[in-house]
Amino acid sequence: MPEFSQGDILSFVVATGFAAGLNVYATALALGAMARLHWIELPVGLELLANTWILSASGVLFAIEGVADKIPGFDLIWNALHTFVRIPVAALMAYAAGSQLPPAAHVLATCLGAGFAAIAHGSKSAARVAVTPSPEPVSNIALSTAEDAGAVGLSWVAVHHPLTGAAVVAALAVGGIGLMWWGYRLARSGVRRLVRRPTSH
């Protein structure tokens, strides 16, 4: 079992937290499958991801999300509901990964995992608000596929190159915050147009 430094653990939870915010099932499945195949070694506390039942559940849920997340309109409902899944699970994963850290660093790791998951989830939702009104489904499918690939890729990088993964996520987070702000302004202007629309008698 390799030794993970405190910096490695914190970088790992930043990268995997963001990945979970994009697709928590893909992240859990990727980490668990790679650990099960002995391609990677996970930090102490995350061995449960390689459990057969966890892998099976993650795989089934990933397959369901792979369909639901690509249906225009329904994907907005799906993402809204997953606010209560992605962020808490990312926090739990970060808490488990930081189990060997000192108390203060353990709390920090948990907060980082949840915080970056929230940024990824929020930016993903904002992107869907912008893309879903388009009449064709191709943009939804392309965006969802890119998110899935990003979650799996970040999961791999988080283990092999945690500092690089954290640096990439930090850059993505800046863009994600900007996207959320833009999405908020877009939604607010839409609501204002609806309120100001004259009613017909």
PDB file of C-alpha atoms in Angstrom:
ATOM      1  CA  MET A   1       0.000   0.000   0.000  1.00  0.00           C
ATOM      2  CA  PRO A   2       1.635   3.279  -1.094  1.00  0.00           C
ATOM      3  CA  GLU A   3       1.990   6.170   1.299  1.00  0.00           C
ATOM      4  CA  PHE A   4      -0.119   9.210   0.501  1.00  0.00           C
ATOM      5  CA  SER A   5       1.092  12.509   1.904  1.00  0.00           C
ATOM      6  CA  GLN A   6      -1.328  15.028   3.362  1.00  0.00           C
ATOM      7  CA  GLY A   7      -0.951  17.136   0.230  1.00  0.00           C
ATOM      8  CA  ASP A   8      -1.694  14.118  -1.959  1.00  0.00           C
ATOM      9  CA  ILE A   9      -4.857  13.326  -0.006  1.00  0.00           C
ATOM     10  CA  LEU A  10      -6.126  16.905  -0.150  1.00  0.00           C
ATOM     11  CA  SER A  11      -5.354  17.081  -3.884  1.00  0.00           C
ATOM     12  CA  PHE A  12      -7.060  13.721  -4.392  1.00  0.00           C
ATOM     13  CA  VAL A  13     -10.293  14.843  -2.721  1.00  0.00           C
ATOM     14  CA  VAL A  14     -10.313  18.079  -4.721  1.00  0.00           C
ATOM     15  CA  ALA A  15     -10.082  16.172  -8.012  1.00  0.00           C
ATOM     16  CA  THR A  16     -12.465  13.354  -7.097  1.00  0.00           C
ATOM     17  CA  GLY A  17     -14.912  15.785  -5.481  1.00  0.00           C
ATOM     18  CA  PHE A  18     -15.158  17.716  -8.734  1.00  0.00           C
ATOM     19  CA  ALA A  19     -15.475  14.445 -10.668  1.00  0.00           C
ATOM     20  CA  ALA A  20     -18.307  13.313  -8.389  1.00  0.00           C
ATOM     21  CA  GLY A  21     -20.065  16.614  -8.965  1.00  0.00           C
ATOM     22  CA  LEU A  22     -20.064  15.817 -12.688  1.00  0.00           C
ATOM     23  CA  ASN A  23     -21.099  12.175 -12.312  1.00  0.00           C
ATOM     24  CA  VAL A  24     -20.866  10.526  -8.901  1.00  0.00           C
ATOM     25  CA  TYR A  25     -21.676   7.049 -10.222  1.00  0.00           C
ATOM     26  CA  ALA A  26     -18.975   7.206 -12.904  1.00  0.00           C
ATOM     27  CA  THR A  27     -16.465   8.386 -10.303  1.00  0.00           C
ATOM     28  CA  ALA A  28     -17.269   5.617  -7.809  1.00  0.00           C
ATOM     29  CA  LEU A  29     -17.321   2.992 -10.564  1.00  0.00           C
ATOM     30  CA  ALA A  30     -14.033   4.146 -12.086  1.00  0.00           C
ATOM     31  CA  LEU A  31     -12.183   4.261  -8.763  1.00  0.00           C
ATOM     32  CA  GLY A  32     -13.646   0.959  -7.578  1.00  0.00           C
ATOM     33  CA  ALA A  33     -13.041  -0.888 -10.847  1.00  0.00           C
ATOM     34  CA  MET A  34      -9.452   0.331 -11.179  1.00  0.00           C
ATOM     35  CA  ALA A  35      -8.760  -0.674  -7.578  1.00  0.00           C
ATOM     36  CA  ARG A  36     -10.417  -4.071  -8.091  1.00  0.00           C
ATOM     37  CA  LEU A  37      -8.235  -4.689 -11.164  1.00  0.00           C
ATOM     38  CA  HIS A  38      -5.139  -3.595  -9.180  1.00  0.00           C
ATOM     39  CA  TRP A  39      -4.458  -0.758 -11.594  1.00  0.00           C
ATOM     40  CA  ILE A  40      -4.405   1.753  -8.743  1.00  0.00           C
ATOM     41  CA  GLU A  41      -4.116   1.882  -4.968  1.00  0.00           C
ATOM     42  CA  LEU A  42      -6.739   3.978  -3.225  1.00  0.00           C
ATOM     43  CA  PRO A  43      -6.129   5.926  -0.017  1.00  0.00           C
ATOM     44  CA  VAL A  44      -6.979   4.041   3.170  1.00  0.00           C
ATOM     45  CA  GLY A  45     -10.695   4.343   3.832  1.00  0.00           C
ATOM     46  CA  LEU A  46     -11.857   4.027   0.222  1.00  0.00           C
ATOM     47  CA  GLU A  47     -11.302   0.284  -0.205  1.00  0.00           C
ATOM     48  CA  LEU A  48     -15.069  -0.194   0.030  1.00  0.00           C
ATOM     49  CA  LEU A  49     -15.422   1.202  -3.489  1.00  0.00           C
ATOM     50  CA  ALA A  50     -13.886  -2.041  -4.814  1.00  0.00           C
ATOM     51  CA  ASN A  51     -16.555  -4.141  -3.070  1.00  0.00           C
ATOM     52  CA  THR A  52     -18.619  -6.247  -5.487  1.00  0.00           C
ATOM     53  CA  TRP A  53     -21.943  -4.823  -4.281  1.00  0.00           C
ATOM     54  CA  ILE A  54     -20.729  -1.231  -4.467  1.00  0.00           C
ATOM     55  CA  LEU A  55     -19.315  -1.827  -7.950  1.00  0.00           C
ATOM     56  CA  SER A  56     -22.546  -3.440  -9.115  1.00  0.00           C
ATOM     57  CA  ALA A  57     -24.734  -0.648  -7.725  1.00  0.00           C
ATOM     58  CA  SER A  58     -22.452   2.023  -9.201  1.00  0.00           C
ATOM     59  CA  GLY A  59     -22.525   0.302 -12.581  1.00  0.00           C
ATOM     60  CA  VAL A  60     -26.324   0.033 -12.678  1.00  0.00           C
ATOM     61  CA  LEU A  61     -26.809   3.628 -11.551  1.00  0.00           C
ATOM     62  CA  PHE A  62     -24.196   4.844 -14.034  1.00  0.00           C
ATOM     63  CA  ALA A  63     -26.086   3.081 -16.836  1.00  0.00           C
ATOM     64  CA  ILE A  64     -29.372   4.670 -15.733  1.00  0.00           C
ATOM     65  CA  GLU A  65     -27.803   8.111 -15.537  1.00  0.00           C
ATOM     66  CA  GLY A  66     -26.204   7.527 -18.929  1.00  0.00           C
ATOM     67  CA  VAL A  67     -29.702   7.502 -20.408  1.00  0.00           C
ATOM     68  CA  ALA A  68     -31.542   9.935 -18.123  1.00  0.00           C
ATOM     69  CA  ASP A  69     -28.860  12.616 -18.362  1.00  0.00           C
ATOM     70  CA  LYS A  70     -29.141  12.730 -22.161  1.00  0.00           C
ATOM     71  CA  ILE A  71     -32.895  13.348 -22.444  1.00  0.00           C
ATOM     72  CA  PRO A  72     -33.584  17.076 -23.018  1.00  0.00           C
ATOM     73  CA  GLY A  73     -35.857  18.476 -20.325  1.00  0.00           C
ATOM     74  CA  PHE A  74     -35.756  15.410 -18.106  1.00  0.00           C
ATOM     75  CA  ASP A  75     -32.032  16.004 -17.545  1.00  0.00           C
ATOM     76  CA  LEU A  76     -32.882  19.245 -15.704  1.00  0.00           C
ATOM     77  CA  ILE A  77     -35.105  17.361 -13.255  1.00  0.00           C
ATOM     78  CA  TRP A  78     -32.524  14.595 -12.908  1.00  0.00           C
ATOM     79  CA  ASN A  79     -29.737  17.066 -12.133  1.00  0.00           C
ATOM     80  CA  ALA A  80     -31.888  18.984  -9.655  1.00  0.00           C
ATOM     81  CA  LEU A  81     -32.639  15.789  -7.732  1.00  0.00           C
ATOM     82  CA  HIS A  82     -28.967  14.811  -7.761  1.00  0.00           C
ATOM     83  CA  THR A  83     -28.083  17.913  -5.771  1.00  0.00           C
ATOM     84  CA  PHE A  84     -28.965  15.677  -2.818  1.00  0.00           C
ATOM     85  CA  VAL A  85     -26.771  12.822  -4.061  1.00  0.00           C
ATOM     86  CA  ARG A  86     -23.596  14.126  -5.677  1.00  0.00           C
ATOM     87  CA  ILE A  87     -22.530  16.613  -3.027  1.00  0.00           C
ATOM     88  CA  PRO A  88     -23.220  14.424   0.060  1.00  0.00           C
ATOM     89  CA  VAL A  89     -21.561  11.373  -1.535  1.00  0.00           C
ATOM     90  CA  ALA A  90     -18.545  13.462  -2.527  1.00  0.00           C
ATOM     91  CA  ALA A  91     -18.304  14.646   1.087  1.00  0.00           C
ATOM     92  CA  LEU A  92     -18.500  11.041   2.341  1.00  0.00           C
ATOM     93  CA  MET A  93     -15.786   9.935  -0.072  1.00  0.00           C
ATOM     94  CA  ALA A  94     -13.571  12.817   0.990  1.00  0.00           C
ATOM     95  CA  TYR A  95     -14.233  12.026   4.661  1.00  0.00           C
ATOM     96  CA  ALA A  96     -13.239   8.393   4.087  1.00  0.00           C
ATOM     97  CA  ALA A  97     -10.144   9.309   2.072  1.00  0.00           C
ATOM     98  CA  GLY A  98      -8.978  11.669   4.823  1.00  0.00           C
ATOM     99  CA  SER A  99      -9.455   9.170   7.648  1.00  0.00           C
ATOM    100  CA  GLN A 100      -5.696   9.022   8.308  1.00  0.00           C
ATOM    101  CA  LEU A 101      -5.262  12.797   8.437  1.00  0.00           C
ATOM    102  CA  PRO A 102      -5.040  14.959  11.577  1.00  0.00           C
ATOM    103  CA  PRO A 103      -8.471  16.219  12.727  1.00  0.00           C
ATOM    104  CA  ALA A 104      -8.188  19.708  11.222  1.00  0.00           C
ATOM    105  CA  ALA A 105      -6.961  18.381   7.881  1.00  0.00           C
ATOM    106  CA  HIS A 106      -9.681  15.719   7.967  1.00  0.00           C
ATOM    107  CA  VAL A 107     -12.376  18.382   8.257  1.00  0.00           C
ATOM    108  CA  LEU A 108     -10.682  20.408   5.518  1.00  0.00           C
ATOM    109  CA  ALA A 109     -10.604  17.382   3.198  1.00  0.00           C
ATOM    110  CA  THR A 110     -14.314  16.766   3.740  1.00  0.00           C
ATOM    111  CA  CYS A 111     -15.164  20.405   3.038  1.00  0.00           C
ATOM    112  CA  LEU A 112     -12.986  20.460  -0.082  1.00  0.00           C
ATOM    113  CA  GLY A 113     -14.645  17.351  -1.465  1.00  0.00           C
ATOM    114  CA  ALA A 114     -18.130  18.740  -0.900  1.00  0.00           C
ATOM    115  CA  GLY A 115     -17.231  22.242  -2.061  1.00  0.00           C
ATOM    116  CA  PHE A 116     -15.697  21.225  -5.373  1.00  0.00           C
ATOM    117  CA  ALA A 117     -18.540  18.781  -5.981  1.00  0.00           C
ATOM    118  CA  ALA A 118     -20.963  21.678  -5.485  1.00  0.00           C
ATOM    119  CA  ILE A 119     -19.065  23.816  -8.006  1.00  0.00           C
ATOM    120  CA  ALA A 120     -19.015  21.017 -10.593  1.00  0.00           C
ATOM    121  CA  HIS A 121     -22.677  20.195 -10.023  1.00  0.00           C
ATOM    122  CA  GLY A 122     -23.696  23.837 -10.195  1.00  0.00           C
ATOM    123  CA  SER A 123     -21.765  24.508 -13.394  1.00  0.00           C
ATOM    124  CA  LYS A 124     -23.174  21.321 -14.929  1.00  0.00           C
ATOM    125  CA  SER A 125     -26.709  22.436 -14.102  1.00  0.00           C
ATOM    126  CA  ALA A 126     -26.044  25.900 -15.536  1.00  0.00           C
ATOM    127  CA  ALA A 127     -24.753  24.374 -18.761  1.00  0.00           C
ATOM    128  CA  ARG A 128     -27.907  22.259 -19.025  1.00  0.00           C
ATOM    129  CA  VAL A 129     -30.107  25.342 -18.635  1.00  0.00           C
ATOM    130  CA  ALA A 130     -28.319  26.841 -21.630  1.00  0.00           C
ATOM    131  CA  VAL A 131     -28.254  23.704 -23.810  1.00  0.00           C
ATOM    132  CA  THR A 132     -31.627  22.072 -23.119  1.00  0.00           C
ATOM    133  CA  PRO A 133     -33.780  24.664 -24.974  1.00  0.00           C
ATOM    134  CA  SER A 134     -32.044  23.731 -28.253  1.00  0.00           C
ATOM    135  CA  PRO A 135     -34.437  21.735 -30.480  1.00  0.00           C
ATOM    136  CA  GLU A 136     -31.988  18.909 -31.224  1.00  0.00           C
ATOM    137  CA  PRO A 137     -30.776  16.303 -28.692  1.00  0.00           C
ATOM    138  CA  VAL A 138     -27.206  16.120 -30.029  1.00  0.00           C
ATOM    139  CA  SER A 139     -25.909  18.928 -27.816  1.00  0.00           C
ATOM    140  CA  ASN A 140     -27.332  17.265 -24.684  1.00  0.00           C
ATOM    141  CA  ILE A 141     -25.805  13.923 -25.630  1.00  0.00           C
ATOM    142  CA  ALA A 142     -22.412  15.475 -26.417  1.00  0.00           C
ATOM    143  CA  LEU A 143     -22.369  17.480 -23.174  1.00  0.00           C
ATOM    144  CA  SER A 144     -23.385  14.495 -21.048  1.00  0.00           C
ATOM    145  CA  THR A 145     -20.791  12.248 -22.706  1.00  0.00           C
ATOM    146  CA  ALA A 146     -18.074  14.839 -22.115  1.00  0.00           C
ATOM    147  CA  GLU A 147     -19.068  15.070 -18.438  1.00  0.00           C
ATOM    148  CA  ASP A 148     -18.913  11.279 -18.065  1.00  0.00           C
ATOM    149  CA  ALA A 149     -15.491  11.151 -19.709  1.00  0.00           C
ATOM    150  CA  GLY A 150     -14.300  14.023 -17.535  1.00  0.00           C
ATOM    151  CA  ALA A 151     -15.403  12.256 -14.351  1.00  0.00           C
ATOM    152  CA  VAL A 152     -13.581   9.055 -15.306  1.00  0.00           C
ATOM    153  CA  GLY A 153     -10.469  10.905 -16.475  1.00  0.00           C
ATOM    154  CA  LEU A 154     -10.259  13.028 -13.336  1.00  0.00           C
ATOM    155  CA  SER A 155     -10.659   9.896 -11.200  1.00  0.00           C
ATOM    156  CA  TRP A 156      -7.626   8.315 -12.886  1.00  0.00           C
ATOM    157  CA  VAL A 157      -5.522  11.488 -12.669  1.00  0.00           C
ATOM    158  CA  ALA A 158      -6.508  12.004  -9.016  1.00  0.00           C
ATOM    159  CA  VAL A 159      -4.783   8.762  -8.041  1.00  0.00           C
ATOM    160  CA  HIS A 160      -1.756   8.843 -10.336  1.00  0.00           C
ATOM    161  CA  HIS A 161      -1.072  12.590 -10.371  1.00  0.00           C
ATOM    162  CA  PRO A 162      -3.086  14.177  -7.536  1.00  0.00           C
ATOM    163  CA  LEU A 163      -1.366  17.574  -7.668  1.00  0.00           C
ATOM    164  CA  THR A 164      -1.933  17.823 -11.415  1.00  0.00           C
ATOM    165  CA  GLY A 165      -5.548  16.780 -10.948  1.00  0.00           C
ATOM    166  CA  ALA A 166      -6.090  19.435  -8.296  1.00  0.00           C
ATOM    167  CA  ALA A 167      -4.505  22.106 -10.510  1.00  0.00           C
ATOM    168  CA  VAL A 168      -6.744  21.168 -13.444  1.00  0.00           C
ATOM    169  CA  VAL A 169      -9.801  21.212 -11.190  1.00  0.00           C
ATOM    170  CA  ALA A 170      -8.858  24.619  -9.765  1.00  0.00           C
ATOM    171  CA  ALA A 171      -8.847  26.031 -13.300  1.00  0.00           C
ATOM    172  CA  LEU A 172     -12.124  24.281 -14.147  1.00  0.00           C
ATOM    173  CA  ALA A 173     -13.673  25.579 -10.931  1.00  0.00           C
ATOM    174  CA  VAL A 174     -12.958  29.190 -11.902  1.00  0.00           C
ATOM    175  CA  GLY A 175     -14.700  28.624 -15.213  1.00  0.00           C
ATOM    176  CA  GLY A 176     -17.494  26.742 -13.454  1.00  0.00           C
ATOM    177  CA  ILE A 177     -18.190  29.620 -11.091  1.00  0.00           C
ATOM    178  CA  GLY A 178     -18.372  31.974 -14.064  1.00  0.00           C
ATOM    179  CA  LEU A 179     -20.744  29.585 -15.823  1.00  0.00           C
ATOM    180  CA  MET A 180     -22.985  29.413 -12.752  1.00  0.00           C
ATOM    181  CA  TRP A 181     -23.143  33.205 -12.578  1.00  0.00           C
ATOM    182  CA  TRP A 182     -24.013  33.388 -16.272  1.00  0.00           C
ATOM    183  CA  GLY A 183     -26.663  30.670 -15.841  1.00  0.00           C
ATOM    184  CA  TYR A 184     -28.152  32.539 -12.899  1.00  0.00           C
ATOM    185  CA  ARG A 185     -28.401  35.758 -14.914  1.00  0.00           C
ATOM    186  CA  LEU A 186     -29.899  33.866 -17.858  1.00  0.00           C
ATOM    187  CA  ALA A 187     -32.545  32.246 -15.633  1.00  0.00           C
ATOM    188  CA  ARG A 188     -33.318  35.561 -13.912  1.00  0.00           C
ATOM    189  CA  SER A 189     -33.799  37.369 -17.222  1.00  0.00           C
ATOM    190  CA  GLY A 190     -36.087  34.546 -18.381  1.00  0.00           C
ATOM    191  CA  VAL A 191     -38.219  34.884 -15.278  1.00  0.00           C
ATOM    192  CA  ARG A 192     -38.433  38.653 -15.733  1.00  0.00           C
ATOM    193  CA  ARG A 193     -39.618  38.225 -19.332  1.00  0.00           C
ATOM    194  CA  LEU A 194     -42.345  35.856 -18.179  1.00  0.00           C
ATOM    195  CA  VAL A 195     -43.484  38.247 -15.463  1.00  0.00           C
ATOM    196  CA  ARG A 196     -43.575  41.228 -17.821  1.00  0.00           C
ATOM    197  CA  ARG A 197     -45.362  39.369 -20.640  1.00  0.00           C
ATOM    198  CA  PRO A 198     -48.811  40.957 -21.123  1.00  0.00           C
ATOM    199  CA  THR A 199     -51.728  38.646 -20.481  1.00  0.00           C
ATOM    200  CA  SER A 200     -54.360  38.252 -23.196  1.00  0.00           C
ATOM    201  CA  HIS A 201     -58.049  38.703 -22.322  1.00  0.00           C
TER     202      HIS A 201
END
